[in-house]
mmCIF file of C-alpha atoms and ligand atoms in Angstrom:
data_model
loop_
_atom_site.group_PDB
_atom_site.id
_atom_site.type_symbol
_atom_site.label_atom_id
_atom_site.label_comp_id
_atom_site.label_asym_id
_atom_site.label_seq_id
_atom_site.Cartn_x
_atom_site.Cartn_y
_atom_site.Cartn_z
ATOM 1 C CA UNK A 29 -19.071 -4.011 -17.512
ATOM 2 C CA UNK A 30 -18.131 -7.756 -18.299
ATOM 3 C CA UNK A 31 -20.682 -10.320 -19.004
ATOM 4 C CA UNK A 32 -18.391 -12.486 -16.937
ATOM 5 C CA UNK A 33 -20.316 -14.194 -13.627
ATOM 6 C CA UNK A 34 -19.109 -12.801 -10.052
ATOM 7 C CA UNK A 35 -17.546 -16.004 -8.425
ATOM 8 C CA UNK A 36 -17.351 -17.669 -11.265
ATOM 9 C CA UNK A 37 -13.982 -17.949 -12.138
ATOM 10 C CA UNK A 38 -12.017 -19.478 -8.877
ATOM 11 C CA UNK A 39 -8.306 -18.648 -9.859
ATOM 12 C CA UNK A 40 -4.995 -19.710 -11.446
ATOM 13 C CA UNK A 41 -4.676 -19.117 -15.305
ATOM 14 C CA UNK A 42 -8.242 -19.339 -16.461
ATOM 15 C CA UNK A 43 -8.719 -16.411 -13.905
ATOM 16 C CA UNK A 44 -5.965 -15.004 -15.753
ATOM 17 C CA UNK A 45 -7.537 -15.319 -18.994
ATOM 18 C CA UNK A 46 -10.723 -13.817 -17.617
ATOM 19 C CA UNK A 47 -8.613 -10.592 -16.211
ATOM 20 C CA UNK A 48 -6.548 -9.775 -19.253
ATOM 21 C CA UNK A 49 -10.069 -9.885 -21.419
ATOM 22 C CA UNK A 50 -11.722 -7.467 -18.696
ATOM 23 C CA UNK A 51 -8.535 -5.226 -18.671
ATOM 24 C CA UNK A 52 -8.460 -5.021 -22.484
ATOM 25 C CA UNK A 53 -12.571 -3.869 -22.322
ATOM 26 C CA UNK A 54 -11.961 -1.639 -19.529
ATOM 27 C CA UNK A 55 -11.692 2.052 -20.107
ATOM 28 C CA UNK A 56 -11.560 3.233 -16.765
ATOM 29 C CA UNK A 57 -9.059 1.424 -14.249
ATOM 30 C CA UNK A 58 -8.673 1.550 -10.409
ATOM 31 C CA UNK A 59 -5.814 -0.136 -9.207
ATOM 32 C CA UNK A 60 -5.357 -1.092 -5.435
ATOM 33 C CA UNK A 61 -2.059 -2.070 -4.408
ATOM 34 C CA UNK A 62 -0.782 -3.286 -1.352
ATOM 35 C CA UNK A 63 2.691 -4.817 0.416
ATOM 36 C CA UNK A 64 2.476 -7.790 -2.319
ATOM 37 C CA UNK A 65 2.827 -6.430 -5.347
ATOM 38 C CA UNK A 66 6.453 -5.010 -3.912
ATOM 39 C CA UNK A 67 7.444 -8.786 -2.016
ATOM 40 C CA UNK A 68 9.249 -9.065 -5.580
ATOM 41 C CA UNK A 69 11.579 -5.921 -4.804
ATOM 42 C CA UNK A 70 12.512 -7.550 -1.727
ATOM 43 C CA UNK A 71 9.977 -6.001 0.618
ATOM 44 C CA UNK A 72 8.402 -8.181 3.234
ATOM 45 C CA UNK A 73 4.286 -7.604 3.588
ATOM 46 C CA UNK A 74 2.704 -7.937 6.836
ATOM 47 C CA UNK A 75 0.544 -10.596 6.848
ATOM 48 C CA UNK A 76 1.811 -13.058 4.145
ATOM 49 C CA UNK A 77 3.783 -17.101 5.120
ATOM 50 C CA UNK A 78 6.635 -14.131 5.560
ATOM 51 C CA UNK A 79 5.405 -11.434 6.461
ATOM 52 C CA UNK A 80 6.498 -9.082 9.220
ATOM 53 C CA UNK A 81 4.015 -9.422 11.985
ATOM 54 C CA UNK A 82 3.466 -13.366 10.732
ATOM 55 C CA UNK A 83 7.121 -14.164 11.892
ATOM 56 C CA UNK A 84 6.900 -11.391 14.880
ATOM 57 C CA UNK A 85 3.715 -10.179 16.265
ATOM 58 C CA UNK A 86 5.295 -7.874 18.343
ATOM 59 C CA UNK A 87 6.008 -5.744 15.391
ATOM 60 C CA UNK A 88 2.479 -4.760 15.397
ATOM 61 C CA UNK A 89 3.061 -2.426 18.337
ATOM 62 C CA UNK A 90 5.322 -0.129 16.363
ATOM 63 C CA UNK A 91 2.838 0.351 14.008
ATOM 64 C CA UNK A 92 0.377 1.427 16.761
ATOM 65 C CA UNK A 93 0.352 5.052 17.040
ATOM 66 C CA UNK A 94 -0.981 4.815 20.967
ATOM 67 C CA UNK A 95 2.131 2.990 21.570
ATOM 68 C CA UNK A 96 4.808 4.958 19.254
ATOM 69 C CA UNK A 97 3.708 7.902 20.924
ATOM 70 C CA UNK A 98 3.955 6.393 24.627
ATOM 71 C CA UNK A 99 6.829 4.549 24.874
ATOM 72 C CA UNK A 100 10.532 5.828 24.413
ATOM 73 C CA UNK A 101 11.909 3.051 23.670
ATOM 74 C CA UNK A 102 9.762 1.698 21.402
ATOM 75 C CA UNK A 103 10.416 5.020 19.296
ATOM 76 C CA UNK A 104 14.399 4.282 19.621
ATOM 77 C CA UNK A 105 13.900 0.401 18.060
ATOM 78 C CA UNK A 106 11.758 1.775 15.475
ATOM 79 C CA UNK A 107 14.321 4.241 14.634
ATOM 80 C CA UNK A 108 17.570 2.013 14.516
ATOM 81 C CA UNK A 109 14.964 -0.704 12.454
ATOM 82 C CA UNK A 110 13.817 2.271 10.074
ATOM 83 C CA UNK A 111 17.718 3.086 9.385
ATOM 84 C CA UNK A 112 17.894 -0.994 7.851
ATOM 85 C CA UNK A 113 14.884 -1.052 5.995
ATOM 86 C CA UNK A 114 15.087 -3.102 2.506
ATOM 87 C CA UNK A 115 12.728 -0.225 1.118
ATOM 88 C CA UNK A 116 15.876 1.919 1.049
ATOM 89 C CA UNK A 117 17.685 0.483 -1.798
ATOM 90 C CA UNK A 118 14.379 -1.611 -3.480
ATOM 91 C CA UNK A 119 13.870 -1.119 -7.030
ATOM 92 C CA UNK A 120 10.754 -1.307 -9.117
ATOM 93 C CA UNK A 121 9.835 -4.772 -10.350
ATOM 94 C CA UNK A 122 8.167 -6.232 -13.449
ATOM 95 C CA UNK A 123 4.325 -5.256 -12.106
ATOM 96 C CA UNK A 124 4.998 -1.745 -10.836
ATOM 97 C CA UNK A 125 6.596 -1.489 -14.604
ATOM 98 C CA UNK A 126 3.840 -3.070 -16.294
ATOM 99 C CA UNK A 127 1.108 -0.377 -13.953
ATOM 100 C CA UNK A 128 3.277 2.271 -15.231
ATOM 101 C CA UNK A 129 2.600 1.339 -18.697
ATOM 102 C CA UNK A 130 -0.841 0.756 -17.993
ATOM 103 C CA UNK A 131 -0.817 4.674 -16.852
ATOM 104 C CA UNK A 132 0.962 5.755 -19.943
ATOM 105 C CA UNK A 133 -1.848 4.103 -21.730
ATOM 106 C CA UNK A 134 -4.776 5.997 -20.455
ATOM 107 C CA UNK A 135 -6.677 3.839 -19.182
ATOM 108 C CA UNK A 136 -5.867 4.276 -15.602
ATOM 109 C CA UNK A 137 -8.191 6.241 -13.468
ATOM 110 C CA UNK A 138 -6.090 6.564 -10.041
ATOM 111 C CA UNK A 139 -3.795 4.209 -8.428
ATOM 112 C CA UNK A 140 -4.120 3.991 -5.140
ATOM 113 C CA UNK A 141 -1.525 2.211 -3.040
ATOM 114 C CA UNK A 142 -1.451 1.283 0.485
ATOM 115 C CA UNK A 143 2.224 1.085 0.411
ATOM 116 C CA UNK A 144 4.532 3.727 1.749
ATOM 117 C CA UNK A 145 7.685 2.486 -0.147
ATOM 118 C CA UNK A 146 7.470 5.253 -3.479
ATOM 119 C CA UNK A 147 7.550 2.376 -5.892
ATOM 120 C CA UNK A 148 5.195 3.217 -8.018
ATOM 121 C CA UNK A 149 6.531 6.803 -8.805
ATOM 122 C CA UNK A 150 10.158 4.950 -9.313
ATOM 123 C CA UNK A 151 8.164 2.616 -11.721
ATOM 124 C CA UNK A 152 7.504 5.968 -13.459
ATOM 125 C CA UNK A 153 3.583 6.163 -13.217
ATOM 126 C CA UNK A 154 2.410 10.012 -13.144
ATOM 127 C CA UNK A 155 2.648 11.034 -9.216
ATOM 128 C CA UNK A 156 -0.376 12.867 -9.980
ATOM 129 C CA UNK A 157 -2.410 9.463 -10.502
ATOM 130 C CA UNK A 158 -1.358 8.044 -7.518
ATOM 131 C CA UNK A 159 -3.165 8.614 -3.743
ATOM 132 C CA UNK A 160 -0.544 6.951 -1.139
ATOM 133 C CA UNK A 161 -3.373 6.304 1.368
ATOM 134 C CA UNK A 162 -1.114 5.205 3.899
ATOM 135 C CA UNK A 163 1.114 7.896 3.349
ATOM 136 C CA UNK A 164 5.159 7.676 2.626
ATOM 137 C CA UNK A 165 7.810 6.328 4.400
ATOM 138 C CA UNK A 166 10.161 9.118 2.823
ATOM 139 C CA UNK A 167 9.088 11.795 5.140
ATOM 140 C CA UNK A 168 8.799 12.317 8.820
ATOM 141 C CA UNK A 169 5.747 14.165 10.316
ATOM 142 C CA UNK A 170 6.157 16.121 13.508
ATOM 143 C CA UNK A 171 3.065 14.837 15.457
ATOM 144 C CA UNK A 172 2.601 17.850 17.603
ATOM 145 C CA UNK A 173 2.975 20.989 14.962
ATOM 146 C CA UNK A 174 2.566 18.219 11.366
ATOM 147 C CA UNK A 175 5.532 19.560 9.524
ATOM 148 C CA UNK A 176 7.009 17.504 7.259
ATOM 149 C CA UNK A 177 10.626 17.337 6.347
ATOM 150 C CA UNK A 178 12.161 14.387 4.556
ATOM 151 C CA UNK A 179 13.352 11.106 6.200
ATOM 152 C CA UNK A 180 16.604 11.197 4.807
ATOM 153 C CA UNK A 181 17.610 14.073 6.785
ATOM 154 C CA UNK A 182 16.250 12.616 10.195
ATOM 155 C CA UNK A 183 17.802 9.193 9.751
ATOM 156 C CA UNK A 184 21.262 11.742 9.276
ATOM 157 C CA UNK A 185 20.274 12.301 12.870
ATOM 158 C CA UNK A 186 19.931 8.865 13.860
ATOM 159 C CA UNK A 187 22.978 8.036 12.253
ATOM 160 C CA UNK A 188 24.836 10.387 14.356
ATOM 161 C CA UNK A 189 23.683 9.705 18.021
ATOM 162 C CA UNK A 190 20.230 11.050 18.067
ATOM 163 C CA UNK A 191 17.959 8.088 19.602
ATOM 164 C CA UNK A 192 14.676 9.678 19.517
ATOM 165 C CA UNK A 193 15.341 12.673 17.072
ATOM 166 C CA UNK A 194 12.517 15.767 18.333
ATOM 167 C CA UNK A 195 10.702 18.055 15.968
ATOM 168 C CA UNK A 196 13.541 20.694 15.021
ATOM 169 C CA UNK A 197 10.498 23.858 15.217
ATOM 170 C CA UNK A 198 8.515 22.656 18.198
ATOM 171 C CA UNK A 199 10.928 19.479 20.093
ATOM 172 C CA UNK A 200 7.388 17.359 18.993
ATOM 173 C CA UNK A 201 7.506 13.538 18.634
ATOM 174 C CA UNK A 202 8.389 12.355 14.939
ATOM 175 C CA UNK A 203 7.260 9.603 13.056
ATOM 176 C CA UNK A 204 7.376 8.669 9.452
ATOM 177 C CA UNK A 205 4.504 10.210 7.253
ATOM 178 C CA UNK A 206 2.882 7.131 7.377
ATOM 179 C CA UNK A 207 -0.806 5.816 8.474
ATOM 180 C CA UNK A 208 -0.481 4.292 12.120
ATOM 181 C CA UNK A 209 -3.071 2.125 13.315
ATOM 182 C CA UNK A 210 -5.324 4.314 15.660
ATOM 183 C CA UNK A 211 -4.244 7.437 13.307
ATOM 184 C CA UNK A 212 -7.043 8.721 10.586
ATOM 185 C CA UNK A 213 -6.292 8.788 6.842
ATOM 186 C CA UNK A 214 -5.791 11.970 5.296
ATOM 187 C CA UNK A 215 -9.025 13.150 4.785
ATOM 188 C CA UNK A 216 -9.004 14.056 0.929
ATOM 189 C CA UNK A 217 -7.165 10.997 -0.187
ATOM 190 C CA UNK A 218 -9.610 8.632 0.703
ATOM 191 C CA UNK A 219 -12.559 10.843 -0.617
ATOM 192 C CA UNK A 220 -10.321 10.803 -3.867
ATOM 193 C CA UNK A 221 -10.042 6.838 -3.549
ATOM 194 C CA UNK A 222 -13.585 6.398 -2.779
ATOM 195 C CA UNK A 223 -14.731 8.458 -5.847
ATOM 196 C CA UNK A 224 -12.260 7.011 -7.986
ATOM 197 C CA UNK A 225 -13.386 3.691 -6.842
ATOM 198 C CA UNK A 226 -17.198 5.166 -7.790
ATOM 199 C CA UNK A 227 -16.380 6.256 -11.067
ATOM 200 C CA UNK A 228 -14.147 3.194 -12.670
ATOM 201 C CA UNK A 229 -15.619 0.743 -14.696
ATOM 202 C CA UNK A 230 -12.679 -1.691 -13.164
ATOM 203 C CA UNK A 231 -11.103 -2.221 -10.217
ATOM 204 C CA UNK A 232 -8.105 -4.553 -9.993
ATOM 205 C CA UNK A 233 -6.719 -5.174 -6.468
ATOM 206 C CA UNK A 234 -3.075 -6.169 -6.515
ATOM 207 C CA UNK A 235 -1.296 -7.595 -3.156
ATOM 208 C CA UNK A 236 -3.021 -7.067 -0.580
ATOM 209 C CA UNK A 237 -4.940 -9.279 2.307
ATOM 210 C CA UNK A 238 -8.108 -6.744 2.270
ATOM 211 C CA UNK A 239 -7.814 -6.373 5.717
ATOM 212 C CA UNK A 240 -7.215 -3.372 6.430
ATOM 213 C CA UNK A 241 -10.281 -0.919 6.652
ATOM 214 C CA UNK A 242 -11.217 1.820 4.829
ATOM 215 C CA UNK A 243 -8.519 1.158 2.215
ATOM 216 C CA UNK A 244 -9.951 -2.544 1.215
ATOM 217 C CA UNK A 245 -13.931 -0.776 1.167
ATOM 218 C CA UNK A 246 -12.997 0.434 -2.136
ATOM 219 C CA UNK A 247 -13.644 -3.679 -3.420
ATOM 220 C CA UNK A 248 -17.060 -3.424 -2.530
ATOM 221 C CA UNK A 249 -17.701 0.407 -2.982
ATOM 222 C CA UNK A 250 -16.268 0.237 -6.891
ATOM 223 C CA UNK A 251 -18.283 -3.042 -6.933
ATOM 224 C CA UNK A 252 -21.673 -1.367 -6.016
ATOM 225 C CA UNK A 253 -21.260 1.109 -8.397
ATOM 226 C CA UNK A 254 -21.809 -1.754 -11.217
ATOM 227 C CA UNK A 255 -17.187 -2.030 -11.959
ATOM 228 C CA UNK A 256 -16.029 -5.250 -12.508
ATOM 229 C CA UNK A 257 -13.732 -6.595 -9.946
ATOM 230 C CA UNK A 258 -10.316 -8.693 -10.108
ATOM 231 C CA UNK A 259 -8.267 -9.534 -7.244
ATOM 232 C CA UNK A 260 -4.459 -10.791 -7.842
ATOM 233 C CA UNK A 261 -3.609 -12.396 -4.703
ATOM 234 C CA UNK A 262 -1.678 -15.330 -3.366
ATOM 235 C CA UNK A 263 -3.767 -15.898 -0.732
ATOM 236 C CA UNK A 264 -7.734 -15.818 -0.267
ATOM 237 C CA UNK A 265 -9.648 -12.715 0.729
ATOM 238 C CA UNK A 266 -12.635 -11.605 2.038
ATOM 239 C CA UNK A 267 -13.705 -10.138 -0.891
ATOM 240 C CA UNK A 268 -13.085 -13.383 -3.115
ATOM 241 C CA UNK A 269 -16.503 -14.293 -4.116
ATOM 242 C CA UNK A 270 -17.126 -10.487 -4.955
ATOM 243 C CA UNK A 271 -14.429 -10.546 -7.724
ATOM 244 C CA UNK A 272 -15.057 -11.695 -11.710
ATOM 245 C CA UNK A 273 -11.814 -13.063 -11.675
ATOM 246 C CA UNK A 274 -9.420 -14.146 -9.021
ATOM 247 C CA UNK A 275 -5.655 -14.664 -9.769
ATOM 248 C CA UNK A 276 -3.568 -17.139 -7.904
ATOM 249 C CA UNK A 277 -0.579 -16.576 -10.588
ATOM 250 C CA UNK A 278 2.595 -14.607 -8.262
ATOM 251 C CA UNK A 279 2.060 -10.559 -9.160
ATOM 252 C CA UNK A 280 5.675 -10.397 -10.911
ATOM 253 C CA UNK A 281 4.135 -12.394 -13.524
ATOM 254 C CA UNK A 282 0.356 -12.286 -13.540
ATOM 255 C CA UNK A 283 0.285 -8.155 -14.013
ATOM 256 C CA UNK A 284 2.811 -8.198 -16.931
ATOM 257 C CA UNK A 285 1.041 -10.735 -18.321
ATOM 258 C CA UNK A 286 -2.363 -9.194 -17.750
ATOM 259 C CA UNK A 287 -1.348 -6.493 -19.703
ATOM 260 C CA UNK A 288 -0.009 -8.262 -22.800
HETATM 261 P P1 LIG B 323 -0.672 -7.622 3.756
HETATM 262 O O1 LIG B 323 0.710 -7.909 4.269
HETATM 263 O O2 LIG B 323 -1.807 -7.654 4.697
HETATM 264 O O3 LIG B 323 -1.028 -8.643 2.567
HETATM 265 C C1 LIG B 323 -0.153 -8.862 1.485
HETATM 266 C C2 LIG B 323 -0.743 -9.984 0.648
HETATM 267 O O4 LIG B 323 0.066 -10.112 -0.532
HETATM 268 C C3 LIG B 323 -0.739 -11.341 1.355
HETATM 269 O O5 LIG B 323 -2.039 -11.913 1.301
HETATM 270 C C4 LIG B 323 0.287 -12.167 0.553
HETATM 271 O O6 LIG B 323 -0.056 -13.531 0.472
HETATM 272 C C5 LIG B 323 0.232 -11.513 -0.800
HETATM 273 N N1 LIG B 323 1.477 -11.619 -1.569
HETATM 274 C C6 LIG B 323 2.726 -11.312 -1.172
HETATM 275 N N2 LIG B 323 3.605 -11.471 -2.176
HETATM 276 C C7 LIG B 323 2.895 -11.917 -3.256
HETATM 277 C C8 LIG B 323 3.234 -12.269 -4.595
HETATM 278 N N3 LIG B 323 4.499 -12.154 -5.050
HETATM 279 N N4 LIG B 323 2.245 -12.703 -5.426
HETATM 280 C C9 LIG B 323 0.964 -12.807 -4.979
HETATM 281 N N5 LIG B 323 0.576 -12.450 -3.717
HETATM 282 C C10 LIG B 323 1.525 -12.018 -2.865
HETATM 283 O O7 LIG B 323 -0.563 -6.243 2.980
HETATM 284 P P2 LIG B 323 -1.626 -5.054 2.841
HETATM 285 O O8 LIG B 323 -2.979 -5.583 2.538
HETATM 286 O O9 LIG B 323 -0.990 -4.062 1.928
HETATM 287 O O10 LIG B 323 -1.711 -4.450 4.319
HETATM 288 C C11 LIG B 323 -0.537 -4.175 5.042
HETATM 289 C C12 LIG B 323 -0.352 -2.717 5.436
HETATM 290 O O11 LIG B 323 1.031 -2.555 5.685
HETATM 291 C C13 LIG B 323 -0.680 -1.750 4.350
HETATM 292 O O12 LIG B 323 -1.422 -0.765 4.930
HETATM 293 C C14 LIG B 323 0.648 -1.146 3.893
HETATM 294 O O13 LIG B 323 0.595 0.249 4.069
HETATM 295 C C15 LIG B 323 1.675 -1.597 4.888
HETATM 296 N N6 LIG B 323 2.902 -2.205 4.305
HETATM 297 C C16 LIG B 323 3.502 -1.607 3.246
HETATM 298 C C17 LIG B 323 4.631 -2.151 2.695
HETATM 299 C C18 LIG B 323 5.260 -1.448 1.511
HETATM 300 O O14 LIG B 323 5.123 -0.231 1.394
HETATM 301 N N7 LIG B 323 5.926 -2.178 0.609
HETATM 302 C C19 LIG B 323 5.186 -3.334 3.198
HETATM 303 C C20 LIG B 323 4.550 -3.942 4.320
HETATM 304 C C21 LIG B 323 3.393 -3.363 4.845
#
């Protein structure tokens, strides 16, 4: 644990300063990313100035399992939009580099990522530190019988006529493997989160609003447990005055920079 005051260190490069001294004491790291940290590879996020649902609301609704699982032609626009997805041919940028060092290093306990793009493993951080809470946008999940195949193969599909490609074993609905809203989290990644969250002695949170719930409960579950906290973030969150040091600096140079 720092001797550095919760709330005391409002942002920009001092809270820079602050984060790079509690990284270099740290032993134990969570990390926490979410749709920022990957803006840089030419992702949109969700709720940033241009983010997905920020410039179109209605986007929301495909992201609703109720309503993917409803409506046919919902399912056929999420399709055709799934087969133009930037995530297809994004590359790694300077901060999922920089976590992948920090990996290599030790000193990280488990990274746990809201996103669903596979950046971090492309980065080259050990799959087998990472929990994809939200799952992975590069498999499809049969929501009737679960089996999984891989996306590539169903956008193949879509590609050649298929609208609303069925479940090949059971003619189920499919989806990509990913966390919908109304749709539970896989059960033993988030008890993995939560007691990696528990155990590390620091818990930076990289890109993300902390708005989404259980995922952004690891702030305040690692912080109970006595970790220090750091939050790199354009924007404010709810779990601001919880944090030792907040970082205003953009992630593509605040992380590499953290770790220097
Ligand atoms: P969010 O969209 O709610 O918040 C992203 C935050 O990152 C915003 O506050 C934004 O201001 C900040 N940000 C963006 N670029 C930044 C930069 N370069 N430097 C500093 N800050 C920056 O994202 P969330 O909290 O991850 O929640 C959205 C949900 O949507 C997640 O569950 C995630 O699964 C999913 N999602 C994933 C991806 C992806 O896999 N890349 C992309 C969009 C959404």
């Amino acid at each position: 644990m720092s001797s550095v005051e919760p709330g005391r260190d409002p942002g920009g490069v001092t809270g820079l300063g602050v984060a790079r001294s509690l990284l270099a004491e740290a032993g134990s790291v969570v990390v926490l990313t979410g749709a920022g940290i990957s803006t840089d590879s030419g992702i949109p996020d969700f709720r940033g100035p241009n983010g997905v649902w920020t410039k179109n609301p209605e986007a929301e609704k495909v992201a609703t399992l109720a309503s993917y699982l409803a409506d046919t032609d919902l399912r056929r626009r999420a399709w055709r939009s799934r087969l133009n997805s930037p995530a297809w041919a994004a590359r790694p940028n300077a901060a999922h580099i920089a976590l992948a060092a920090l990996a290599a290093s030790g000193k990280l306990h488990t990274l746990v990522t809201q996103n669903i793009d596979g950046l971090h493993q492309a980065a080259g951080t050990d799959p087998s530190l990472i929990v994809e809470i939200h799952g992975t946008m590069h498999q499809v999940m049969c929501m009737t019988c679960d089996h999984r195949s891989p996306m590539e193969a169903t956008l193949d599909r879509v590609r050649a006529g298929e609208e609303d490609p069925p479940c090949h074993r059971c003619g189920g609905i499919l989806k990509s493997a990913t966390i919908s809203f109304g749709q539970d989290l896989v059960a033993g990644d988030l008890r993995r989160a939560t007691r990696a969250a528990s155990e590390c002695d620091l818990l930076l949170a990289i890109g993300s609003s902390l708005a989404v719930f259980p995922a952004a409960s690891l702030v305040p579950i690692a912080h109970h447990h006595g970790a220090a906290i750091v939050i790199v973030n354009a924007e404010e969150t709810e779990f601001d005055p919880m944090a030792h040091a907040v970082v205003r600096v953009p992630i593509g140079e605040a992380i590499p920079a953290m770790m220097s």
